[in-house]
CSV table of N, CA, C and O in Angstrom, one decimal:
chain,number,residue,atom,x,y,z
A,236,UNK,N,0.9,-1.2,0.0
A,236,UNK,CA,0.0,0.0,0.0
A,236,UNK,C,0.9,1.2,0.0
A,236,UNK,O,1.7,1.4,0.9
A,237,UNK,N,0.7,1.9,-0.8
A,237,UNK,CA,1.7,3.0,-1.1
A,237,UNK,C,1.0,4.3,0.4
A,237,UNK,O,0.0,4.2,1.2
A,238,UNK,N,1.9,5.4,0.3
A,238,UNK,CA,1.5,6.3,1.0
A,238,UNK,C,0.2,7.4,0.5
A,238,UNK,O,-0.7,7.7,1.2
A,239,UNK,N,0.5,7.6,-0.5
A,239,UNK,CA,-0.4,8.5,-1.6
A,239,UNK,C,-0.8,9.9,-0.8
A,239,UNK,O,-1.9,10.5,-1.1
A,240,UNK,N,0.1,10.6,0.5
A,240,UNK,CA,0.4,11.6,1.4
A,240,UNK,C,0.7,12.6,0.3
A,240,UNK,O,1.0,12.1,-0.8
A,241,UNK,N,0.7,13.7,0.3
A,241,UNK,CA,1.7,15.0,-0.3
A,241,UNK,C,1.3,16.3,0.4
A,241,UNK,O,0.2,16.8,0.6
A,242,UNK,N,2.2,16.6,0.6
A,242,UNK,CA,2.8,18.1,1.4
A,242,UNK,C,2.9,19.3,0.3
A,242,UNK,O,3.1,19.1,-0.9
A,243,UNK,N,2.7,20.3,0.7
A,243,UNK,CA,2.7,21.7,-0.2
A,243,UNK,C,4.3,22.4,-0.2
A,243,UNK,O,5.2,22.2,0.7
A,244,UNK,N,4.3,22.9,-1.2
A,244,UNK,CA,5.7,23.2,-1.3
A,244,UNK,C,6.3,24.0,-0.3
A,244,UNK,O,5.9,25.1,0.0
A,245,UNK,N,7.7,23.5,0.5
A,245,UNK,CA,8.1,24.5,1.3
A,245,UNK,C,7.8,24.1,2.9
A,245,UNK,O,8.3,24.6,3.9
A,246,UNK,N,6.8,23.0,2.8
A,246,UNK,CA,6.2,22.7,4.1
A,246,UNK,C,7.3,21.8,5.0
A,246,UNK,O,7.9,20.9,4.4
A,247,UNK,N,7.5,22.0,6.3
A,247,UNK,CA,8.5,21.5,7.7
A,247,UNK,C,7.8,20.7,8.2
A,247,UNK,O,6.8,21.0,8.8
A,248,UNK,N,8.1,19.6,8.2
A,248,UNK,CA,7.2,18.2,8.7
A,248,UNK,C,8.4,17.4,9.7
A,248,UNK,O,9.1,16.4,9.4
A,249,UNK,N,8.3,18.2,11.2
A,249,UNK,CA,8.6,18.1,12.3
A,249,UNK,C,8.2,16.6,12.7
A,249,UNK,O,8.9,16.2,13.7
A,250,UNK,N,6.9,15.4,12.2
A,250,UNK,CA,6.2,15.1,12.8
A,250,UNK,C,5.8,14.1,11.6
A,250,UNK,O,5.5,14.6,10.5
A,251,UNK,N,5.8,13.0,11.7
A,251,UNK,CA,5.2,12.0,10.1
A,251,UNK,C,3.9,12.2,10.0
A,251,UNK,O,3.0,12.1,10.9
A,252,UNK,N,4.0,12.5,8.5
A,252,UNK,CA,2.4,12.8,7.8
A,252,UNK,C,1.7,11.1,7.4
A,252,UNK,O,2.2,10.4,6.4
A,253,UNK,N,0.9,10.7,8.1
A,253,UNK,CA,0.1,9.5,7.9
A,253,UNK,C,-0.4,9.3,6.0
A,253,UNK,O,-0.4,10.1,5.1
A,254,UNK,N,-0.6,8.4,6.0
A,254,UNK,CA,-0.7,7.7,4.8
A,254,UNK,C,-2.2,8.6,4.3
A,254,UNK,O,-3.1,9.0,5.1
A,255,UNK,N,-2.2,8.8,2.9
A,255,UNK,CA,-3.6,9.9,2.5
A,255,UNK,C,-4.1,11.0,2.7
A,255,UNK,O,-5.0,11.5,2.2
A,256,UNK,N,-2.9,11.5,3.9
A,256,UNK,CA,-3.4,12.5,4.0
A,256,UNK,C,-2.5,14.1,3.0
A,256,UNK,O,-1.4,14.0,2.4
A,257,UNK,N,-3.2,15.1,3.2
A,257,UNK,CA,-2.6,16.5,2.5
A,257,UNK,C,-2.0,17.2,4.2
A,257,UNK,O,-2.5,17.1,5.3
A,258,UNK,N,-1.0,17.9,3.8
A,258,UNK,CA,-0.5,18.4,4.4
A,258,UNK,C,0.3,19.7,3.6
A,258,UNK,O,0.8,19.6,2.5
A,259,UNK,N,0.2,21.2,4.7
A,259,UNK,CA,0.9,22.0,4.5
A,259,UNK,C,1.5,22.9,5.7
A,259,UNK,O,1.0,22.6,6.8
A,260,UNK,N,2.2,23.7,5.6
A,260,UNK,CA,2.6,24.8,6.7
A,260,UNK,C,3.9,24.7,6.9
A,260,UNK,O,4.6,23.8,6.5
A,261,UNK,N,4.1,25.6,7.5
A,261,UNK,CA,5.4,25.6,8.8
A,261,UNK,C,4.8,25.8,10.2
A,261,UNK,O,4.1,26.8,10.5
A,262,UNK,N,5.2,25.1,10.8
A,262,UNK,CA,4.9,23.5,10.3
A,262,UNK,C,4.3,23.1,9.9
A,262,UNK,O,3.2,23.7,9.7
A,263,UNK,N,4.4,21.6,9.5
A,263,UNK,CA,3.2,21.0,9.4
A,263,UNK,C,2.0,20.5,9.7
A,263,UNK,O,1.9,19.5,10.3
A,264,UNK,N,0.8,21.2,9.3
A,264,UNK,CA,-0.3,20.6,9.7
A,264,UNK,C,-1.5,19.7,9.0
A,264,UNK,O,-1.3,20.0,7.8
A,265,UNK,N,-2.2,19.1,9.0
A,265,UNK,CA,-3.1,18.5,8.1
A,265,UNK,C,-3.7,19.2,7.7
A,265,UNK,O,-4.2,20.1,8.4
A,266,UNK,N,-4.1,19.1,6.0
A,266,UNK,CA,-5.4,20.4,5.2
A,266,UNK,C,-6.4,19.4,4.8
A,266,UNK,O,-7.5,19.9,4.5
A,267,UNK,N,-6.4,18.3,4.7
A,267,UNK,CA,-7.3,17.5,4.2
A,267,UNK,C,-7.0,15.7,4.0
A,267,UNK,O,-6.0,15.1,4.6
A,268,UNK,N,-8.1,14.9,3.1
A,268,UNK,CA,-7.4,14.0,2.3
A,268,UNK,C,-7.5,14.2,1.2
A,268,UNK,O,-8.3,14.9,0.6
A,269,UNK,N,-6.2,13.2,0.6
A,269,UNK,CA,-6.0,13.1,-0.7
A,269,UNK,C,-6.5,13.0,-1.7
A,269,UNK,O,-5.8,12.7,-2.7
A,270,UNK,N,-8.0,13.3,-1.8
A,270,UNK,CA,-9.0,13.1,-2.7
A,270,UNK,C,-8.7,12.7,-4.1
A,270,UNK,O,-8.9,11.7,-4.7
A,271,UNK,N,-8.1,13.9,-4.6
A,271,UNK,CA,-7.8,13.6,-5.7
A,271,UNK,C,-6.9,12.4,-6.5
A,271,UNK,O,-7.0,11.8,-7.5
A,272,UNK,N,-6.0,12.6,-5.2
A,272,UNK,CA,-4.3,11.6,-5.6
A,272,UNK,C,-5.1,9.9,-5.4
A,272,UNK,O,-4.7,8.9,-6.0
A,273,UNK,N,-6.2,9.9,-4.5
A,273,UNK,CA,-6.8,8.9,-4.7
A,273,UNK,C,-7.9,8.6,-5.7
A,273,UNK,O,-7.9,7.4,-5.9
A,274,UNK,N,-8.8,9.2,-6.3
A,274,UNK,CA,-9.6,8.7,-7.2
A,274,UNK,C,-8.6,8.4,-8.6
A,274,UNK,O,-8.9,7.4,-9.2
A,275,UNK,N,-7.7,9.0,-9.0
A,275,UNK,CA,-6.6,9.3,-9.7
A,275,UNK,C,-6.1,7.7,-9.7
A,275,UNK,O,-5.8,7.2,-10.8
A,276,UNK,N,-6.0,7.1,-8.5
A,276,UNK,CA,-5.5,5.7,-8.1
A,276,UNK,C,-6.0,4.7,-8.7
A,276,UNK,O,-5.5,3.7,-9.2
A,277,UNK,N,-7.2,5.1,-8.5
A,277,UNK,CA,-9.1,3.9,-8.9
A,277,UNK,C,-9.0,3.6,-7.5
A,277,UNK,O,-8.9,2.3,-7.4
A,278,UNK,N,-8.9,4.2,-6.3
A,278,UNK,CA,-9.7,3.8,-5.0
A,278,UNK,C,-11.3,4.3,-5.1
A,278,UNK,O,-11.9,5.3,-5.3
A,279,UNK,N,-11.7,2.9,-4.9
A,279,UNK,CA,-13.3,2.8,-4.6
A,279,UNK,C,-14.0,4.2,-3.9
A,279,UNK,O,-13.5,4.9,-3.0
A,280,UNK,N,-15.1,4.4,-4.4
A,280,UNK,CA,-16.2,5.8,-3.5
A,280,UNK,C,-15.9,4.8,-1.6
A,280,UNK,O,-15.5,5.3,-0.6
A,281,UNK,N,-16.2,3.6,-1.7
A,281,UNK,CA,-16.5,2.6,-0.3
A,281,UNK,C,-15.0,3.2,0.4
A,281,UNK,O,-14.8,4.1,1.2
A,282,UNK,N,-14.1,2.6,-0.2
A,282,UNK,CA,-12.7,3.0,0.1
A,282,UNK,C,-12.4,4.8,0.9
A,282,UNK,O,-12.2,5.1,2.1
A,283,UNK,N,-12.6,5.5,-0.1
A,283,UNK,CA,-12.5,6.5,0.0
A,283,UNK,C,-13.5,7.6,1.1
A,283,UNK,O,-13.3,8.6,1.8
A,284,UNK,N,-14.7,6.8,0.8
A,284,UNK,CA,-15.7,7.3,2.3
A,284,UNK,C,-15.4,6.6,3.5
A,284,UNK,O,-15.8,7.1,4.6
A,285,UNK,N,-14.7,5.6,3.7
A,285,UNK,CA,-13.8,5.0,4.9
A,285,UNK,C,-12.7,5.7,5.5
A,285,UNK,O,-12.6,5.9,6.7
A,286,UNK,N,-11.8,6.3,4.4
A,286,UNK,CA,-10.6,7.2,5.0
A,286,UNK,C,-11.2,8.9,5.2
A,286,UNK,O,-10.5,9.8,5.6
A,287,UNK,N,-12.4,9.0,4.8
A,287,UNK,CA,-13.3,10.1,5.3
A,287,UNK,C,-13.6,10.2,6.7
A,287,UNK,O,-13.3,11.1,7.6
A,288,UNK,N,-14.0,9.4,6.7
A,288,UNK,CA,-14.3,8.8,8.5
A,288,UNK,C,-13.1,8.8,9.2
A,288,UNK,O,-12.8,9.5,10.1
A,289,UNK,N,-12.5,8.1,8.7
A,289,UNK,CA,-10.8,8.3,9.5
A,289,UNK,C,-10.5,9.3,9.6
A,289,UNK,O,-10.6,9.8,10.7
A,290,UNK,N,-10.0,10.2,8.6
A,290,UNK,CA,-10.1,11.7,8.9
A,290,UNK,C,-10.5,12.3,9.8
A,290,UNK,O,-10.0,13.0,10.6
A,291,UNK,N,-11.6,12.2,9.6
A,291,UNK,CA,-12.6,12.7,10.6
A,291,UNK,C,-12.8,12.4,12.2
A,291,UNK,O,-13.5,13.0,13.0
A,292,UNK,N,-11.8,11.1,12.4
A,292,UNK,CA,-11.6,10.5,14.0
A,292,UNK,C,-10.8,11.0,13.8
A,292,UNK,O,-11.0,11.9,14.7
A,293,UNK,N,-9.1,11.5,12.9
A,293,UNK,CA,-8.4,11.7,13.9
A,293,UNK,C,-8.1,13.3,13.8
A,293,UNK,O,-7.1,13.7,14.4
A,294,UNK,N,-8.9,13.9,13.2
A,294,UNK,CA,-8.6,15.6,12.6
A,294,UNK,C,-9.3,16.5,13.3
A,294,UNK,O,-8.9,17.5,13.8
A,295,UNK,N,-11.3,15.8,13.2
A,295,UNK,CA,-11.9,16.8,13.3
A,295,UNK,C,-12.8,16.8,14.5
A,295,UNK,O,-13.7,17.7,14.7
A,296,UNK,N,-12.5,15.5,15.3
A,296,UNK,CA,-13.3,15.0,16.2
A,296,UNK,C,-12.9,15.5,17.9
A,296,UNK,O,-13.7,15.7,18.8
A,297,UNK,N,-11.6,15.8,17.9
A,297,UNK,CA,-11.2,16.2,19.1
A,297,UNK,C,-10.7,15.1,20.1
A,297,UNK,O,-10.7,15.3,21.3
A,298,UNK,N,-10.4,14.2,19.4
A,298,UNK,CA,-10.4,12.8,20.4
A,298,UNK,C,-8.9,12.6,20.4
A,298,UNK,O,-8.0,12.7,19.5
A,299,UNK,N,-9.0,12.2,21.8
A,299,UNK,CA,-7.7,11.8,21.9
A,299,UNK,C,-7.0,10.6,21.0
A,299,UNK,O,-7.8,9.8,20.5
A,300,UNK,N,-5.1,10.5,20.8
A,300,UNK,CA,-4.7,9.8,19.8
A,300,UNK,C,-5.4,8.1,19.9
A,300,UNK,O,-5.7,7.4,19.0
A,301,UNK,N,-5.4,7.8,21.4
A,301,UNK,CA,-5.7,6.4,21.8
A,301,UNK,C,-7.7,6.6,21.4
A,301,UNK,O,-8.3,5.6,21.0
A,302,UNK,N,-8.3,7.4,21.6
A,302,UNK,CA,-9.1,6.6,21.4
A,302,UNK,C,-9.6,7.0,19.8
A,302,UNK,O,-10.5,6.4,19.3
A,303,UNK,N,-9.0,8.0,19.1
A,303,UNK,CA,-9.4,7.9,17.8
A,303,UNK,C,-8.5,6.6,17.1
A,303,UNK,O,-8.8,6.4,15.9
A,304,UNK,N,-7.6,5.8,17.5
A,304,UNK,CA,-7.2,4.6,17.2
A,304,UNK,C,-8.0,3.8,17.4
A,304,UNK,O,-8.1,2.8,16.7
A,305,UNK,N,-8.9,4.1,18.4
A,305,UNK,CA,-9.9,2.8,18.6
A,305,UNK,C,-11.4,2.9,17.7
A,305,UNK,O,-12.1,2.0,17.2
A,306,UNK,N,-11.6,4.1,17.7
A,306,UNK,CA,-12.4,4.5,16.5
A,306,UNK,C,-12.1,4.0,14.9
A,306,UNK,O,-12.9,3.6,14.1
A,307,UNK,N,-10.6,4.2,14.7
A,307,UNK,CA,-10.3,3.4,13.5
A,307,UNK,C,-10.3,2.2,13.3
A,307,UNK,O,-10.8,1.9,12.2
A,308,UNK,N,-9.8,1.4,14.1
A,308,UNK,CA,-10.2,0.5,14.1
A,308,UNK,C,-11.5,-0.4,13.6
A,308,UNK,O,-11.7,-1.2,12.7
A,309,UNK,N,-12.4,0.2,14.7
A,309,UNK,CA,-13.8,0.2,14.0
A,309,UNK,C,-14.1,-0.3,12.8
A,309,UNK,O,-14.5,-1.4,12.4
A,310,UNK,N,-13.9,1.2,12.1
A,310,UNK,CA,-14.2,1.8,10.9
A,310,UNK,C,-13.3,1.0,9.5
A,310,UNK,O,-13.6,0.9,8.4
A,311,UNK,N,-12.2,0.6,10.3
A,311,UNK,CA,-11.8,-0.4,9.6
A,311,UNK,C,-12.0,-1.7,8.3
A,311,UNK,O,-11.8,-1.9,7.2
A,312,UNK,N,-12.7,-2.5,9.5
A,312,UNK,CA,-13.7,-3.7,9.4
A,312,UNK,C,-12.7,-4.5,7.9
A,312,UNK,O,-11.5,-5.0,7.9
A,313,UNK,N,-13.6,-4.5,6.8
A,313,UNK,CA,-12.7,-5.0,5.9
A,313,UNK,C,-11.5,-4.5,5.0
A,313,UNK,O,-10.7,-5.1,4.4
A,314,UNK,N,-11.8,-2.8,5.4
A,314,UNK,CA,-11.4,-1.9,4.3
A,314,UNK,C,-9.8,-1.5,4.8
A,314,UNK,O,-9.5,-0.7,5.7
A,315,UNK,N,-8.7,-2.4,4.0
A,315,UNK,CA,-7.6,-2.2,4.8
A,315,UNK,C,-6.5,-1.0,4.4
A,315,UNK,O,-5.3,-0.9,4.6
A,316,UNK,N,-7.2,-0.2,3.8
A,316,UNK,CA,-6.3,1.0,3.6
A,316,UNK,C,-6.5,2.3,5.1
A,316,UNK,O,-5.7,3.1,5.6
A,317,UNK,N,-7.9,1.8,5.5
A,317,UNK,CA,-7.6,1.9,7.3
A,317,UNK,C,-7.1,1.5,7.7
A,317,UNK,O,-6.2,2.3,8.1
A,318,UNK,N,-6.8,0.3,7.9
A,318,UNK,CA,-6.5,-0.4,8.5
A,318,UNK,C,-4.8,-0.1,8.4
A,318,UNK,O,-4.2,-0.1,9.5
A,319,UNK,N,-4.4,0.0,7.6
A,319,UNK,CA,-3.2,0.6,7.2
A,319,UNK,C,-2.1,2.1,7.9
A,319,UNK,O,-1.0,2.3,8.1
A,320,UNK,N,-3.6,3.0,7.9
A,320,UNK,CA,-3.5,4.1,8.3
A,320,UNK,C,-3.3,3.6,10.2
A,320,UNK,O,-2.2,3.6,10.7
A,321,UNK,N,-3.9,3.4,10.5
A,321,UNK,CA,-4.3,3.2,11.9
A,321,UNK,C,-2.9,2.7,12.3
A,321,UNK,O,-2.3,3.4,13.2
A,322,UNK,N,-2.3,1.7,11.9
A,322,UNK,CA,-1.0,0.5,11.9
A,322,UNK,C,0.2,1.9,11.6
A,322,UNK,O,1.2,2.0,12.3
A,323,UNK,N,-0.1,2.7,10.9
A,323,UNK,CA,1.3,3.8,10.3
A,323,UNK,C,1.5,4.8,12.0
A,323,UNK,O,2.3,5.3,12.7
A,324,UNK,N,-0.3,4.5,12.0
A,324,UNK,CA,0.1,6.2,13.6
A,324,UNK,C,0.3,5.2,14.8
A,324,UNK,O,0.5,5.6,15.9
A,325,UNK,N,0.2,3.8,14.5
A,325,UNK,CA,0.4,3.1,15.8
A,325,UNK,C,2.3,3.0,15.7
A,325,UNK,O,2.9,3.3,16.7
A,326,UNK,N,3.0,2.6,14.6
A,326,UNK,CA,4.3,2.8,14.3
A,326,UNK,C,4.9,4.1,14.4
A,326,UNK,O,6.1,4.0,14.6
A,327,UNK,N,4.4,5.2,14.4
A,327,UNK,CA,5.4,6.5,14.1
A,327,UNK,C,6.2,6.5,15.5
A,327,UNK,O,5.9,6.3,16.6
A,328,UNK,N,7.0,6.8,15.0
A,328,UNK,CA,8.3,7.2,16.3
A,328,UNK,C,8.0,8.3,16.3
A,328,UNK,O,7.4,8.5,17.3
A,329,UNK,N,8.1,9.1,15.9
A,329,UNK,CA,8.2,10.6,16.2
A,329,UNK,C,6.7,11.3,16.2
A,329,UNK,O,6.7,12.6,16.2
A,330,UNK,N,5.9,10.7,16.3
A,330,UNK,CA,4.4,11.2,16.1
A,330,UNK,C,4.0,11.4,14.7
A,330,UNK,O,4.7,11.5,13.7
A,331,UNK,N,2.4,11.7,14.8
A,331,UNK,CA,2.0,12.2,13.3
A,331,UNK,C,1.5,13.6,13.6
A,331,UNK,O,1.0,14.0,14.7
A,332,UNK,N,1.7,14.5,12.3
A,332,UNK,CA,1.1,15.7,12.7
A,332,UNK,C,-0.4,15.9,13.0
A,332,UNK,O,-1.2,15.4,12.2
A,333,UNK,N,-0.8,16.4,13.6
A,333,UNK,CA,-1.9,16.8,14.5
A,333,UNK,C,-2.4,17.8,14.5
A,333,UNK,O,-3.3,17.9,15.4
């Protein structure tokens, strides 16, 4: 599963950018997902309304890192490009940006 992440030009990424997502700033912060870089791919509308939701546990919800993990999880179920994502912020050594 590739990353399919991209950052804006110029952007300081203190902090690993999780898989799908857009990122810009100094530093780095999250602007969205990848929408584009993913339909562009042939990820499924199912696919793509799953990493919506993820997003949305870990961007827009307010929840702490542990339990929007457990929210991904969830949301997971068969669709493993969650499942993927969830596995990248459970690995990061250095955190993901936030």
């Amino acid at each position: 599963i590739g990353a399919h992440s991209m950052t804006g030009i110029g952007t300081v990424c203190l902090k690993d950018v999780p898989p799908y997502i857009l990122a810009a700033g100094n530093t780095a912060s999250p602007c969205g997902l990848n929408i584009r870089g993913l339909r562009r791919r042939g990820f499924s509308n199912t696919v793509i309304q799953a990493l919506r939701d993820a997003y949305r546990c870990l961007y827009r919800q307010e929840l702490s890192l542990d339990r929007a993990l457990e929210e991904l999880d969830r949301i997971a179920g068969s669709v493993v490009e969650v499942t993927a994502l969830a596995n990248f912020v459970r690995r990061s050594g250095r955190g993901i940006i936030r």
